[in-house]
Amino acid sequence: SYELTQPLSVSVALGQTARITCGGNNIGSKNVHWYQQKPGQAPVLVIYRDSNRPSGIPERFSGSNSGNTATLTISRAQAGDEADYYCQVWDSSPVFGGGTKLTVL
Amino acid sequence: QVQLQESGPGLVKPSGTLSLTCAVSGGSISSSNWWSWVRQPPGKGLEWIGEIYHSGSTNYNPSLKSRVTISVDKSKNQFSLKLSSVTAADTAVYYCARDSGITMISFFDIWGQGTMVTVSS
């Protein structure tokens, strides 16, 4: 089965740029989606098909995907961006990464 | 705007069957979307359980397939999950979610709030 690898945690200073990676074999050939999940809440889609933002998601959120790594980039990080972030692809069925906890310092 | 709401017992006995329903409001379950169940054990990540189309077609996570049944009730605009022979490992928050409906580019654009199910005697 296809595996997605995410760092357990990422820290970023307030106002700086955070990058969260999602590794997988030739993931660049797949469509990658990203979800934000705050404590006690349901996940929210923040990026779909590598780099597209759903309506209502700030432009500070962007995504890229190439080779064996997909990246979620959060510019001008805010305290409200603190959350768990999950990547997801489709490989015969939906597959999620293990999640990354983003801390804004 | 489409909204999803899970309902069902919060406590299930070991070896019993977990049963949940997801009510769809603000839209039709007969749209060109698949409808999924996703779960999250306490402190852990997300796991896709399975999905259903309004026609009744289903797909399941191979690791759970032998124990999972997902059904749809178009008259009530809802779909349901049954997970049999549950153990403590099935304790989790269970979410229902709407799939984009784009073939082989599955992503979940709308989620229910989730419901906690504990397996315990």
Short mmCIF file of C-alpha atoms in Angstrom, two decimals:
data_model
loop_
_atom_site.label_atom_id
_atom_site.label_comp_id
_atom_site.label_asym_id
_atom_site.label_seq_id
_atom_site.Cartn_x
_atom_site.Cartn_y
_atom_site.Cartn_z
CA SER A 1 0.00 0.00 0.00
CA TYR A 2 1.10 3.56 -0.68
CA GLU A 3 2.68 5.40 2.23
CA LEU A 4 2.88 9.13 2.93
CA THR A 5 5.52 10.46 5.29
CA GLN A 6 5.15 13.73 7.18
CA PRO A 7 7.35 15.25 9.91
CA LEU A 8 5.75 14.94 13.32
CA SER A 9 6.18 18.62 14.04
CA VAL A 10 7.18 21.90 12.45
CA SER A 11 7.77 25.20 14.22
CA VAL A 12 7.64 28.67 12.71
CA ALA A 13 8.09 32.16 14.11
CA LEU A 14 5.10 34.44 13.97
CA GLY A 15 4.98 36.17 10.60
CA GLN A 16 7.48 33.84 8.97
CA THR A 17 6.99 31.09 6.39
CA ALA A 18 6.20 27.51 7.37
CA ARG A 19 6.78 24.58 5.06
CA ILE A 20 5.27 21.17 5.75
CA THR A 21 6.41 18.29 3.60
CA CYS A 22 4.70 15.09 2.54
CA GLY A 23 6.90 12.38 1.10
CA GLY A 24 5.86 9.48 -1.09
CA ASN A 25 7.20 7.38 -3.93
CA ASN A 26 6.86 9.47 -7.09
CA ILE A 27 4.21 11.58 -5.35
CA GLY A 28 4.70 14.18 -8.06
CA SER A 29 2.63 11.96 -10.35
CA LYS A 30 -0.33 12.10 -7.97
CA ASN A 31 -2.76 14.80 -6.89
CA VAL A 32 -2.05 15.88 -3.32
CA HIS A 33 -4.57 17.46 -0.99
CA TRP A 34 -4.01 19.11 2.38
CA TYR A 35 -6.23 19.44 5.44
CA GLN A 36 -5.96 21.62 8.52
CA GLN A 37 -7.33 20.25 11.79
CA LYS A 38 -7.57 22.31 14.95
CA PRO A 39 -8.10 20.64 18.35
CA GLY A 40 -11.59 19.25 18.77
CA GLN A 41 -12.61 20.19 15.24
CA ALA A 42 -13.13 18.37 11.98
CA PRO A 43 -10.49 18.62 9.25
CA VAL A 44 -10.81 21.46 6.77
CA LEU A 45 -9.58 21.23 3.18
CA VAL A 46 -6.99 23.96 2.59
CA ILE A 47 -5.33 22.82 -0.67
CA TYR A 48 -6.59 20.41 -3.34
CA ARG A 49 -4.98 19.02 -6.47
CA ASP A 50 -1.50 20.12 -5.36
CA SER A 51 -1.95 23.87 -5.38
CA ASN A 52 -5.60 24.93 -5.52
CA ARG A 53 -7.25 26.79 -2.67
CA PRO A 54 -10.94 26.24 -1.84
CA SER A 55 -13.09 29.30 -1.45
CA GLY A 56 -12.44 31.02 1.87
CA ILE A 57 -8.88 29.77 2.33
CA PRO A 58 -6.37 32.65 2.59
CA GLU A 59 -3.84 33.19 -0.18
CA ARG A 60 -1.15 32.65 2.46
CA PHE A 61 -1.73 28.92 1.96
CA SER A 62 -0.09 27.42 -1.10
CA GLY A 63 1.05 24.02 -2.28
CA SER A 64 3.52 22.40 -4.62
CA ASN A 65 4.31 18.87 -5.67
CA SER A 66 7.27 17.41 -7.52
CA GLY A 67 9.36 14.26 -7.49
CA ASN A 68 9.00 12.48 -4.17
CA THR A 69 7.85 15.46 -2.09
CA ALA A 70 4.77 17.62 -1.85
CA THR A 71 4.92 20.80 0.22
CA LEU A 72 2.33 22.93 1.96
CA THR A 73 3.59 26.47 2.44
CA ILE A 74 2.03 28.89 4.90
CA SER A 75 3.27 32.46 4.47
CA ARG A 76 3.13 35.10 7.18
CA ALA A 77 2.20 32.50 9.75
CA GLN A 78 -0.37 33.53 12.33
CA ALA A 79 -1.21 32.14 15.74
CA GLY A 80 -4.48 30.89 14.28
CA ASP A 81 -2.56 28.64 11.89
CA GLU A 82 -1.48 26.40 14.77
CA ALA A 83 -3.02 23.04 13.95
CA ASP A 84 -2.38 19.55 12.68
CA TYR A 85 -1.95 19.30 8.92
CA TYR A 86 -2.56 16.15 6.89
CA CYS A 87 -1.68 15.39 3.30
CA GLN A 88 -3.80 12.94 1.29
CA VAL A 89 -3.63 11.24 -2.08
CA TRP A 90 -5.66 8.67 -3.96
CA ASP A 91 -3.95 5.34 -4.60
CA SER A 92 -6.70 2.83 -5.32
CA SER A 93 -8.33 4.43 -2.29
CA PRO A 94 -7.77 7.59 -0.23
CA VAL A 95 -4.56 7.57 1.79
CA PHE A 96 -3.61 10.05 4.51
CA GLY A 97 -0.23 11.04 5.83
CA GLY A 98 0.42 10.72 9.54
CA GLY A 99 -0.02 14.42 10.19
CA THR A 100 2.24 17.31 11.20
CA LYS A 101 1.71 19.53 14.22
CA LEU A 102 2.46 23.15 13.35
CA THR A 103 3.55 25.37 16.22
CA VAL A 104 3.69 29.14 15.76
CA LEU A 105 6.24 30.66 18.13
CA GLN B 1 -24.52 24.94 1.48
CA VAL B 2 -24.21 21.23 2.09
CA GLN B 3 -23.82 20.17 5.71
CA LEU B 4 -23.23 16.76 7.23
CA GLN B 5 -24.26 15.54 10.67
CA GLU B 6 -23.28 12.25 12.24
CA SER B 7 -25.44 10.48 14.81
CA GLY B 8 -25.40 7.22 16.70
CA PRO B 9 -24.46 5.57 20.00
CA GLY B 10 -21.34 6.88 21.70
CA LEU B 11 -20.66 3.59 23.47
CA VAL B 12 -20.49 0.12 21.93
CA LYS B 13 -19.66 -3.13 23.67
CA PRO B 14 -16.70 -5.24 22.50
CA SER B 15 -17.66 -7.75 19.80
CA GLY B 16 -20.74 -5.68 19.05
CA THR B 17 -21.62 -3.64 15.98
CA LEU B 18 -21.00 0.08 15.65
CA SER B 19 -23.79 1.85 13.77
CA LEU B 20 -23.69 5.49 12.66
CA THR B 21 -25.75 7.63 10.33
CA CYS B 22 -24.79 10.75 8.42
CA ALA B 23 -27.58 13.14 7.51
CA VAL B 24 -27.01 15.33 4.45
CA SER B 25 -28.66 18.75 4.45
CA GLY B 26 -28.55 21.65 2.03
CA GLY B 27 -28.06 19.36 -0.93
CA SER B 28 -28.94 15.99 -2.38
CA ILE B 29 -27.18 12.76 -1.65
CA SER B 30 -27.95 11.90 -5.27
CA SER B 31 -25.47 14.47 -6.54
CA SER B 32 -22.35 13.40 -8.44
CA ASN B 33 -20.38 12.85 -5.26
CA TRP B 34 -19.25 9.87 -3.28
CA TRP B 35 -19.89 9.89 0.46
CA SER B 36 -17.26 8.63 2.85
CA TRP B 37 -16.57 7.64 6.42
CA VAL B 38 -13.23 8.57 8.00
CA ARG B 39 -12.12 7.85 11.55
CA GLN B 40 -9.50 9.18 13.93
CA PRO B 41 -8.42 7.30 17.07
CA PRO B 42 -7.62 9.56 20.02
CA GLY B 43 -4.34 11.36 19.45
CA LYS B 44 -3.78 9.67 16.10
CA GLY B 45 -4.19 10.36 12.40
CA LEU B 46 -6.99 9.98 9.90
CA GLU B 47 -8.07 6.64 8.41
CA TRP B 48 -10.46 6.28 5.49
CA ILE B 49 -13.06 3.59 6.13
CA GLY B 50 -15.10 3.48 2.95
CA GLU B 51 -17.46 5.27 0.60
CA ILE B 52 -20.79 4.96 -1.14
CA TYR B 53 -22.45 6.44 -4.23
CA HIS B 54 -26.16 7.15 -4.35
CA SER B 55 -26.57 4.15 -6.66
CA GLY B 56 -25.44 1.95 -3.79
CA SER B 57 -21.96 1.24 -5.17
CA THR B 58 -19.37 0.99 -2.41
CA ASN B 59 -15.63 0.87 -1.89
CA TYR B 60 -13.97 -0.10 1.36
CA ASN B 61 -10.57 0.14 2.99
CA PRO B 62 -9.05 -3.33 2.48
CA SER B 63 -7.94 -3.42 6.10
CA LEU B 64 -11.54 -3.07 7.31
CA LYS B 65 -13.48 -4.55 4.42
CA SER B 66 -14.49 -7.76 6.17
CA ARG B 67 -16.22 -5.83 8.96
CA VAL B 68 -17.66 -2.77 7.19
CA THR B 69 -20.99 -2.14 5.53
CA ILE B 70 -21.98 1.28 4.18
CA SER B 71 -25.50 1.87 2.93
CA VAL B 72 -27.54 4.76 1.56
CA ASP B 73 -31.14 5.86 2.11
CA LYS B 74 -32.03 8.32 -0.62
CA SER B 75 -35.51 8.90 0.76
CA LYS B 76 -33.97 10.25 3.98
CA ASN B 77 -30.96 11.86 2.28
CA GLN B 78 -28.56 10.00 4.52
CA PHE B 79 -25.99 7.24 4.53
CA SER B 80 -24.90 4.85 7.24
CA LEU B 81 -21.95 2.90 8.56
CA LYS B 82 -21.93 -0.46 10.27
CA LEU B 83 -18.70 -1.87 11.70
CA SER B 84 -18.96 -5.33 13.20
CA SER B 85 -16.91 -7.27 15.75
CA VAL B 86 -15.55 -4.09 17.29
CA THR B 87 -12.66 -3.96 19.73
CA ALA B 88 -11.02 -1.18 21.72
CA ALA B 89 -8.93 -0.42 18.64
CA ASP B 90 -12.09 0.84 16.95
CA THR B 91 -12.48 3.60 19.54
CA ALA B 92 -12.27 6.82 17.55
CA VAL B 93 -13.97 9.96 16.34
CA TYR B 94 -15.95 8.99 13.26
CA TYR B 95 -16.45 11.58 10.54
CA CYS B 96 -18.63 11.50 7.49
CA ALA B 97 -17.34 13.48 4.52
CA ARG B 98 -18.26 14.41 0.98
CA ASP B 99 -15.86 13.28 -1.72
CA SER B 100 -15.15 15.62 -4.60
CA GLY B 101 -16.55 13.13 -7.06
CA ILE B 102 -13.63 13.51 -9.43
CA THR B 103 -12.51 10.08 -10.55
CA MET B 104 -9.14 9.09 -9.12
CA ILE B 105 -8.67 12.56 -7.61
CA SER B 106 -10.58 11.87 -4.44
CA PHE B 107 -10.54 14.62 -1.83
CA PHE B 108 -12.95 15.59 0.94
CA ASP B 109 -14.38 19.07 0.67
CA ILE B 110 -17.09 18.90 3.32
CA TRP B 111 -16.90 17.14 6.69
CA GLY B 112 -19.32 16.48 9.49
CA GLN B 113 -18.39 17.61 13.00
CA GLY B 114 -17.53 14.06 14.01
CA THR B 115 -18.88 11.77 16.68
CA MET B 116 -16.85 9.97 19.35
CA VAL B 117 -17.45 6.26 19.65
CA THR B 118 -15.95 4.33 22.53
CA VAL B 119 -15.75 0.55 22.58
CA SER B 120 -15.94 -0.62 26.16
CA SER B 121 -17.89 -3.02 28.33
#
